[in-house]
GROMACS .gro file of C-alpha atoms in nm:
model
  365
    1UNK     CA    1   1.189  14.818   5.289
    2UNK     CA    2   1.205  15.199   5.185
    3UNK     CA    3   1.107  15.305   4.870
    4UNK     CA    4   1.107  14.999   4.701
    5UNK     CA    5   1.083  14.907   4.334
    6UNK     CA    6   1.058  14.609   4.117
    7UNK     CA    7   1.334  14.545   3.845
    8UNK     CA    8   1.335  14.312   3.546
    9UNK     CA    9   1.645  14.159   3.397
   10UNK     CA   10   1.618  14.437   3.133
   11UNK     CA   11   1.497  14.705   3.377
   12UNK     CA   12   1.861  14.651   3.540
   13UNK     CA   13   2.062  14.632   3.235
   14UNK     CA   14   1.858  14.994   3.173
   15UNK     CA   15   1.953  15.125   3.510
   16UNK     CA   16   2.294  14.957   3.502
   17UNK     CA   17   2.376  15.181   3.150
   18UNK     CA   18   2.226  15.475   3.245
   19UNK     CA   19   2.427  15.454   3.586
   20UNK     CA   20   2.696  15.448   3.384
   21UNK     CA   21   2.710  15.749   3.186
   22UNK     CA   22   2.613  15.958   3.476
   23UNK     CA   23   2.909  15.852   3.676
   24UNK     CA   24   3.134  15.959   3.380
   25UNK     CA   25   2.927  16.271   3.429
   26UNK     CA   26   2.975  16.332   3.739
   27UNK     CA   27   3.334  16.269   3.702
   28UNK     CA   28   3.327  16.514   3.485
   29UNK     CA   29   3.194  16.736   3.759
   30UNK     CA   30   3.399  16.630   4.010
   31UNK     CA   31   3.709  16.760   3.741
   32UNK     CA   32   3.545  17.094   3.740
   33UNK     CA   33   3.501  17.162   4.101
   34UNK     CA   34   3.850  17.043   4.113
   35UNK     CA   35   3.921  17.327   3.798
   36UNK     CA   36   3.742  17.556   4.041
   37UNK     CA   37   3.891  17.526   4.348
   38UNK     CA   38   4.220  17.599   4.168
   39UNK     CA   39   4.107  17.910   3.993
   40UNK     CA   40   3.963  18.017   4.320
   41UNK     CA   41   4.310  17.966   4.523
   42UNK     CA   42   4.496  18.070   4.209
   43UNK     CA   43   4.328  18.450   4.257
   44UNK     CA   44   4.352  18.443   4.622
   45UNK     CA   45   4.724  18.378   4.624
   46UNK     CA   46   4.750  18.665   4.359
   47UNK     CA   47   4.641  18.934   4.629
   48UNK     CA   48   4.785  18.760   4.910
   49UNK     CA   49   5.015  19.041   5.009
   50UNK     CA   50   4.659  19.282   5.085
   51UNK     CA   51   4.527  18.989   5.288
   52UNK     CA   52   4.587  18.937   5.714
   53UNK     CA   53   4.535  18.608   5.711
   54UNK     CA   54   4.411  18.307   5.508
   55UNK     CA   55   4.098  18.179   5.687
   56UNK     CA   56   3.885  18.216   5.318
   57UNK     CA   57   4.117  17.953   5.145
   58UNK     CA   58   3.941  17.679   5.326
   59UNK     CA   59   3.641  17.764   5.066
   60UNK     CA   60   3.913  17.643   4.762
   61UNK     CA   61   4.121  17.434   4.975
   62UNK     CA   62   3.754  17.193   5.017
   63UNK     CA   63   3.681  17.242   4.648
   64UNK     CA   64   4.018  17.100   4.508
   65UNK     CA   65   3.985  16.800   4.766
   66UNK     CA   66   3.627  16.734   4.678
   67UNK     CA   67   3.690  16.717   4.345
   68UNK     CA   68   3.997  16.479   4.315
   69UNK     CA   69   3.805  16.237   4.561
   70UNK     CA   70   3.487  16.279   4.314
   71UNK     CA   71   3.678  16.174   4.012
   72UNK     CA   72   3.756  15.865   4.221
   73UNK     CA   73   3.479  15.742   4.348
   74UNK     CA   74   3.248  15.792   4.044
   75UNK     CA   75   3.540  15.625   3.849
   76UNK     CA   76   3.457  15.333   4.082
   77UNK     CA   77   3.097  15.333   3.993
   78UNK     CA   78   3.166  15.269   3.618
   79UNK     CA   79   3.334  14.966   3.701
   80UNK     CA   80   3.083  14.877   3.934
   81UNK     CA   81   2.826  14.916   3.704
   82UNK     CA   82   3.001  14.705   3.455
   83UNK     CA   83   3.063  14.401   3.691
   84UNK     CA   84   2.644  14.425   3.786
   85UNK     CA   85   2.560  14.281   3.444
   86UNK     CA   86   2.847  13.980   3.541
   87UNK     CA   87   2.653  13.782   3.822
   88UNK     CA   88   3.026  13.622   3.909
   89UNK     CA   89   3.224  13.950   3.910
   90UNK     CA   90   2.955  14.172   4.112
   91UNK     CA   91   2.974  14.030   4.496
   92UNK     CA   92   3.374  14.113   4.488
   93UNK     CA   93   3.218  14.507   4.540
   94UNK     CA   94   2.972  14.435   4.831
   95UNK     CA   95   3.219  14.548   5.117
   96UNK     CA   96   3.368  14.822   4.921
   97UNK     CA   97   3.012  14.969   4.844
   98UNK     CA   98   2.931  15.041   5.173
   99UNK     CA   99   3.263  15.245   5.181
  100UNK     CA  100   3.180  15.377   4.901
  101UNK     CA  101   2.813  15.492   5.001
  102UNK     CA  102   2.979  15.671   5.327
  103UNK     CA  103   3.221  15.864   5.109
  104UNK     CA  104   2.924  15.955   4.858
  105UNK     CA  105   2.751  16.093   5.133
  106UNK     CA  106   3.033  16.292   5.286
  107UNK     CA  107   3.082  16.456   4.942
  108UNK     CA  108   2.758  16.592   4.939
  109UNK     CA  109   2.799  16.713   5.279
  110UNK     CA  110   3.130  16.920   5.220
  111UNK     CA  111   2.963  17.075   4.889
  112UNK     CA  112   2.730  17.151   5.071
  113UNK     CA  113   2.919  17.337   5.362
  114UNK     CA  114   3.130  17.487   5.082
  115UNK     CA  115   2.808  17.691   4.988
  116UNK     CA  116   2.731  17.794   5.350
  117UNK     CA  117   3.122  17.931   5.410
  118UNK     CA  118   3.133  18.114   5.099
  119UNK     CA  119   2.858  18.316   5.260
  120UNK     CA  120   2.932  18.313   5.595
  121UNK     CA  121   3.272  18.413   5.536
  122UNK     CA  122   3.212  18.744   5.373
  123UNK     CA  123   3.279  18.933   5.708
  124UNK     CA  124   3.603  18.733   5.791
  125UNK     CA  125   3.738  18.864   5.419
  126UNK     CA  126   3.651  19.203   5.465
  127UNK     CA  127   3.824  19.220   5.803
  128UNK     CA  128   4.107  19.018   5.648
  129UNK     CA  129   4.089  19.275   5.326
  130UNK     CA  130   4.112  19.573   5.604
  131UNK     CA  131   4.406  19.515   5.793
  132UNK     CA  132   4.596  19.364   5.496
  133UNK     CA  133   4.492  19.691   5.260
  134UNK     CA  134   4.609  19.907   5.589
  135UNK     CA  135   4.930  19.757   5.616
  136UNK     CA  136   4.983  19.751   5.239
  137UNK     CA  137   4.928  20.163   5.208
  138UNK     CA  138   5.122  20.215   5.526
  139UNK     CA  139   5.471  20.029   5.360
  140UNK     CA  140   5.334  20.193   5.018
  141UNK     CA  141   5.672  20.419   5.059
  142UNK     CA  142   5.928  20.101   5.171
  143UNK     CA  143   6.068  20.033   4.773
  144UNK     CA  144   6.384  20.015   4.965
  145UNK     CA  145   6.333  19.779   5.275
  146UNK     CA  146   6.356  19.405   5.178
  147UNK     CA  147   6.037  19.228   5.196
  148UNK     CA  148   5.848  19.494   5.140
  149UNK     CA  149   6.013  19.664   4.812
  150UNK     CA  150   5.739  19.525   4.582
  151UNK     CA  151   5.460  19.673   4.827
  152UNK     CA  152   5.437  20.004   4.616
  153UNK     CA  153   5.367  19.821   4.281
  154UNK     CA  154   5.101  19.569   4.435
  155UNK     CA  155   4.878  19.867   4.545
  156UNK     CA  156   4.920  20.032   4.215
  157UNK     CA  157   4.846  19.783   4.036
  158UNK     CA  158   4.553  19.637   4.235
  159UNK     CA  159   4.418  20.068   4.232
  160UNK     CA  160   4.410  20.003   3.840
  161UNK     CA  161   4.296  19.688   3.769
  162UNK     CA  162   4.006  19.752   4.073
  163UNK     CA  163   3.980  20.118   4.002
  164UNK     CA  164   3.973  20.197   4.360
  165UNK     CA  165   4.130  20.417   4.609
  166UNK     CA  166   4.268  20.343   4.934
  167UNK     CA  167   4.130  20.089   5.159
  168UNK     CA  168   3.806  20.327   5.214
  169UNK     CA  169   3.852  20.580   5.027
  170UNK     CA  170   4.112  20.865   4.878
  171UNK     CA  171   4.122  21.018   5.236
  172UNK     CA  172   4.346  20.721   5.356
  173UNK     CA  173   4.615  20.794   5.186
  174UNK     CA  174   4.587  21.183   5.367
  175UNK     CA  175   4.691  20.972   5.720
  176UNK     CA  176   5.015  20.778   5.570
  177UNK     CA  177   5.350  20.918   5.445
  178UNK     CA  178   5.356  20.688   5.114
  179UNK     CA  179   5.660  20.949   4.979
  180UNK     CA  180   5.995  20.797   5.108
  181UNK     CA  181   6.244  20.963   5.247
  182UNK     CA  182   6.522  20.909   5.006
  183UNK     CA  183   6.285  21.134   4.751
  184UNK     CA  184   6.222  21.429   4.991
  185UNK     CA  185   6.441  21.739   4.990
  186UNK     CA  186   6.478  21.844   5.323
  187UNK     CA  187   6.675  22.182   5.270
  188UNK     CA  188   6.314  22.259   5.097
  189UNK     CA  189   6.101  22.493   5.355
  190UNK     CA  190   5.794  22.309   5.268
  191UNK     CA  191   5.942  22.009   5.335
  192UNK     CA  192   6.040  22.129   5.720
  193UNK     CA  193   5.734  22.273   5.722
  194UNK     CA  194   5.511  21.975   5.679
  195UNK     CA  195   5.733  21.766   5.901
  196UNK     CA  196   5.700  21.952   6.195
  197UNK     CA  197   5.363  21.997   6.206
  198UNK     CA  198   5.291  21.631   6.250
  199UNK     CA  199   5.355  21.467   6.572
  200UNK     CA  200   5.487  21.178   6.425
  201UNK     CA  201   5.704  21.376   6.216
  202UNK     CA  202   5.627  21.228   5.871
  203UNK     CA  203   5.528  21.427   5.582
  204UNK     CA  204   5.204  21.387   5.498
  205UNK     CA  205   5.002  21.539   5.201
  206UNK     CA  206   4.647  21.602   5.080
  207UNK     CA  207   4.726  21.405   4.771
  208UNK     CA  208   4.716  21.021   4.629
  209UNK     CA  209   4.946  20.793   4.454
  210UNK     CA  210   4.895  20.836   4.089
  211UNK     CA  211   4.737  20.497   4.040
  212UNK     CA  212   4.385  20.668   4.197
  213UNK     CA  213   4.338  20.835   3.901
  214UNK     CA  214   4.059  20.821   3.681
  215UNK     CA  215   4.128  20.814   3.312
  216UNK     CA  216   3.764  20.876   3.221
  217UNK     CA  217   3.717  21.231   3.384
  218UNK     CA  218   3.774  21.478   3.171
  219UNK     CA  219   4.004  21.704   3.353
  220UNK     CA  220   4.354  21.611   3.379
  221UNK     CA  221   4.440  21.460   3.741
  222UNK     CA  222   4.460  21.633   4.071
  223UNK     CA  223   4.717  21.455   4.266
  224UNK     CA  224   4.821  21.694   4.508
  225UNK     CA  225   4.670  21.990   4.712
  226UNK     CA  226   4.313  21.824   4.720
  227UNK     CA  227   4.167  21.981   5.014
  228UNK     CA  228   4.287  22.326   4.896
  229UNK     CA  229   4.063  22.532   4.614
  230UNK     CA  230   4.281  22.770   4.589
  231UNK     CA  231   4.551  22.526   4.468
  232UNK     CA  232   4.356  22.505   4.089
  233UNK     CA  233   4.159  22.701   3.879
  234UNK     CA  234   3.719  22.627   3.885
  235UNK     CA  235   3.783  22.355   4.227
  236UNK     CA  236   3.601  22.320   4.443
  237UNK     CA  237   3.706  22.040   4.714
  238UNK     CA  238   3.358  21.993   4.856
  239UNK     CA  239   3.096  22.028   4.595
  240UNK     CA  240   3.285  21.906   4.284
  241UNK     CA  241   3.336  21.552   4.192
  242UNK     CA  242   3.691  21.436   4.213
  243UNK     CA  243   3.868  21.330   3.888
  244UNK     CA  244   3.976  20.989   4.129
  245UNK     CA  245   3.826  20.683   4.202
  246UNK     CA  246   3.589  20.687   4.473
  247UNK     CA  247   3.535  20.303   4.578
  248UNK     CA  248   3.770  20.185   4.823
  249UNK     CA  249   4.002  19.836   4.710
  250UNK     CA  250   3.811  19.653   5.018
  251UNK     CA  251   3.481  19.729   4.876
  252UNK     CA  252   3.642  19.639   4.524
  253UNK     CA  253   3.809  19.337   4.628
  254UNK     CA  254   3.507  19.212   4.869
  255UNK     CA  255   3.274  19.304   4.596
  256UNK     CA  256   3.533  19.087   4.345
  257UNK     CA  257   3.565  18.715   4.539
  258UNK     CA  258   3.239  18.732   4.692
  259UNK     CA  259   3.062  18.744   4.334
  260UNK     CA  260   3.294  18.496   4.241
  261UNK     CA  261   3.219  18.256   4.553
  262UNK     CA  262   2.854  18.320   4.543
  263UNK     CA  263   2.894  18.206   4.136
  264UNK     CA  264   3.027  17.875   4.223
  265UNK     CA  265   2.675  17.828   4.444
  266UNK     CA  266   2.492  17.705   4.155
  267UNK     CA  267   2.747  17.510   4.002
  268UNK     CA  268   2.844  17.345   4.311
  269UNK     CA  269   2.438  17.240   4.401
  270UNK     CA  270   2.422  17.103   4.044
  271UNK     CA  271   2.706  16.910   4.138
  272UNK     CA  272   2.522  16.791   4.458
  273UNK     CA  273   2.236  16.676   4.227
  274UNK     CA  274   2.401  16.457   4.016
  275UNK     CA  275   2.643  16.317   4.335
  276UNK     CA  276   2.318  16.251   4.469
  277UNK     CA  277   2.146  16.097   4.169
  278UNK     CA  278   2.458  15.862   4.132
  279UNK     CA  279   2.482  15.711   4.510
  280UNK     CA  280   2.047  15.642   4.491
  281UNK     CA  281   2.064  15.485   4.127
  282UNK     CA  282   2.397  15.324   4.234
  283UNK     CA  283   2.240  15.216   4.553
  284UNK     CA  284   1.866  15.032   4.348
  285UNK     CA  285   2.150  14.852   4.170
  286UNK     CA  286   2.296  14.709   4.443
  287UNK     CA  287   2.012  14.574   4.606
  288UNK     CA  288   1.840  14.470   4.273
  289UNK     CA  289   2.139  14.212   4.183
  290UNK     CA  290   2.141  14.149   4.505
  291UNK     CA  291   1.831  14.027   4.512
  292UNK     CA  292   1.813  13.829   4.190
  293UNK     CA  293   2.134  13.648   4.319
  294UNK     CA  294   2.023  13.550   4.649
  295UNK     CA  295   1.720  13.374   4.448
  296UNK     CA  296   1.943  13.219   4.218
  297UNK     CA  297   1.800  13.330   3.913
  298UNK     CA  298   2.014  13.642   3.770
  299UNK     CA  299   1.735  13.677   3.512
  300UNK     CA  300   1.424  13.700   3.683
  301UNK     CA  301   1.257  13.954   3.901
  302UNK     CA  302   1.437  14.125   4.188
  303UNK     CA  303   1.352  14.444   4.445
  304UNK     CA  304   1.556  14.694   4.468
  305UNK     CA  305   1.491  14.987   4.764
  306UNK     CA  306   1.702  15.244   4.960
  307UNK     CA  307   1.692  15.105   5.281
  308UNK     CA  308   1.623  14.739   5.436
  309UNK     CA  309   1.450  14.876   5.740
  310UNK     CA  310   1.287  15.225   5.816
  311UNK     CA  311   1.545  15.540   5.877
  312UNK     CA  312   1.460  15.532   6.256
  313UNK     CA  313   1.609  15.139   6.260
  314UNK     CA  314   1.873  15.208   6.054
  315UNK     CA  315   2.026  15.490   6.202
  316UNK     CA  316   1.994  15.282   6.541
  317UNK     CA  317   2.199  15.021   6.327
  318UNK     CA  318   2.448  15.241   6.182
  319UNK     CA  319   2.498  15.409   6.540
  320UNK     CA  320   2.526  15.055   6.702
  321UNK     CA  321   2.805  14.936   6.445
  322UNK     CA  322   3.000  15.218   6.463
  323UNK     CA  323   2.980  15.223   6.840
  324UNK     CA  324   3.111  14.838   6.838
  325UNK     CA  325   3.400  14.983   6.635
  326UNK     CA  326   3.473  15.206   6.842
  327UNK     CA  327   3.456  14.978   7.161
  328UNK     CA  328   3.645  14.750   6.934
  329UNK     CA  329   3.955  14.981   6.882
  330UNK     CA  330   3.996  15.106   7.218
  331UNK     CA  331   4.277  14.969   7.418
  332UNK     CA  332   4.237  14.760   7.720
  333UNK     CA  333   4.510  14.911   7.983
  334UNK     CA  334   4.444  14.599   8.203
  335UNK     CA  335   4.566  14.369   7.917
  336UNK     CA  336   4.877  14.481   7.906
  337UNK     CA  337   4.957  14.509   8.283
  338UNK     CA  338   4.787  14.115   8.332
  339UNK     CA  339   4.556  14.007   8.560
  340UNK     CA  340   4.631  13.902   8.884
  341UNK     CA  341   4.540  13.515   8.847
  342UNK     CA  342   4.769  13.501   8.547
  343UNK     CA  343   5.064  13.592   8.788
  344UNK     CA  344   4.998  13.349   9.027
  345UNK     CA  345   4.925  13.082   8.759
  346UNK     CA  346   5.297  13.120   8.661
  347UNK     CA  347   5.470  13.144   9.021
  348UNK     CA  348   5.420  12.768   9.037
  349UNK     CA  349   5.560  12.709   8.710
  350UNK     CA  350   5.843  12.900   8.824
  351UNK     CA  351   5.907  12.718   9.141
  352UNK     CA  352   5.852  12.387   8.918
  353UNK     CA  353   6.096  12.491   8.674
  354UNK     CA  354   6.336  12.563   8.989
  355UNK     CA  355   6.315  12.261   9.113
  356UNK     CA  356   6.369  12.061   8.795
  357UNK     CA  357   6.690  12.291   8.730
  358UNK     CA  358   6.824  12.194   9.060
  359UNK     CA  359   7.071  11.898   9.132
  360UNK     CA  360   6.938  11.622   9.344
  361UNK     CA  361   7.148  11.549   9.657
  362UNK     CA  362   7.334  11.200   9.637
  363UNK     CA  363   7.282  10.950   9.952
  364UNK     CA  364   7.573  10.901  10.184
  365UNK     CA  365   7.747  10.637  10.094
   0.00000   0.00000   0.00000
């Protein structure tokens, strides 16, 4: 037996109570990764619309899961914990704690792989971040086209809640024509001007949306004529510090969830601990009753342990049993065609039955 320990009747009515309120803990836990997950998926869904694709929601989408199944299973373990001080009422759980055990287990292991996406993921949000920020700035000027006419207040908003600037920088707004059409004057010479100097022919300016602007610099904004230090008095383009903000919204927004993923990492391991804590107290219980009630005397001494055999012999146990399951559930295809001595077992019975259906000749008369 691993790690095995000794328990008096009062050692397991100890263990048994403490057991207790640690599930409720931990069902308390398994409420707030639950809280989390939401929160999580709540504030990715807000900036959905800057966002390629959706690959980081698995992070929340295994949080909210983990956590309702949590709340279940340690809701079981109060009840088990209960019945282990009933000799009569305990055995009914035997079968369902090795279920029980395997989902424990797998808990831990999803936390666990929660905490290793939310860091390998970083670069498949800022790609994500990139394109969706790209195509967000590029429709900037579509207030007009259906699917697309809330597009210009997203990315204003997001610039002043963030207090960024393009997807980079300011300069990415210098390679998009974010002023629509329906607000240009095209009788104006400036107007002609600017569109036929681009290939494309869109109009394109050395100036930013008004939601890049900094309200704490002290000179009033600069939307317009950026590059140009002629354009305003004591400017100068290159040396002076722009009154807009210089971060980029995918630095912003990376910056933003990943600080809010990597926050859930200690949380989440503390969660792990007392998941863990649970299924090995849960687990000395089992065996301990067990034990006393294969010797017939619920009162006396019993061992409790983690494992019957070593870990080598019981993963070669586990391994065989699930293998037999396996073999178990598989279909036979030969089954259902028959074998070949059951069909000539019943061609006699046929002829037999053939025979007896027939009419027996009279004699002549």
């Amino acid at each position: 037996m691993l790690l095995k320990i000794t328990f008096t009747q009062q050692r397991r009515v100890r263990l048994a109570q403490g057991l207790w309120l640690m599930s409720w803990l931990a069902v308390m836990s398994g409420a707030f990764i639950f809280c989390l997950g939401v929160y999580l998926k709540t504030e990715l869904l807000r900036r959905a619309e800057v966002m390629d694709n959706t690959e980081i929601h698995v992070v929340p989408n295994i949080l909210m899961m983990v956590g309702l199944v949590s709340i279940g299973t340690n809701w079981v373990a109060t009840r088990v914990c209960q019945d282990s001080l009933d000799a009569s009422r305990f055995p009914r759980w035997k079968l369902l704690l090795m279920a029980w055990f395997a989902v424990a287990v797998l808990l831990c292991c999803l936390l666990l792989a929660v905490v290793v996406l939310s860091y390998a993921l970083q670069g498949r949000l800022e790609e994500s971040l990139k394109v969706g920020l790209r195509n967000g700035i590029r429709f900037y000027k579509d207030t007009d086209v259906p699917g697309r006419c809330f597009q210009k207040e997203t990315i204003d908003r997001l610039q002043m809640e963030f207090r960024c600037c393009g997807n980079n920088n300011f300069k990415d707004w210098f390679e998009v024509q974010w002023v629509s059409n329906r607000y240009l004057d095209f009788t104006s010479k400036d107007v002609k001007d600017r569109i036929r100097s681009n290939v494309d022919g869109r109009y394109l300016l050395d100036g930013v949306p008004f939601s890049c602007c900094n309200p704490a610099s002290p000179r009033p904004c600069l939307q317009y004529h950026l590059t140009d230090n002629s354009a305003h008095y004591s400017y100068d383009y290159q040396a002076e510090e722009l009154n807009l903000y210089s971060r980029g919204c995918r630095q912003a927004l990376t910056d933003y969830y990943m600080e809010m993923m990597n926050s859930t990492g200690p949380g989440v391991l503390s969660v792990i601990l007392i998941q863990m804590s649970v299924l090995v107290s849960l687990r000395y219980l089992q065996t301990a009753v067990e034990g006393a009630t294969a010797l017939e005397d619920p009162e006396g001494e019993s061992v409790g342990y983690l494992l019957e055999k070593g870990v080598k012999e019981t993963f070669e146990d586990v391994k065989a049993n699930v293998l037999n399951i396996l073999k178990f559930a598989q279909v036979d295809p030969s089954a259902a065609e028959g074998s070949p001595g059951a069909e000539d077992a019943e061609k006699p019975a046929d002829n037999t039955t053939e025979k007896a259906a027939s009419p027996t000749p009279s004699p002549a008369s």
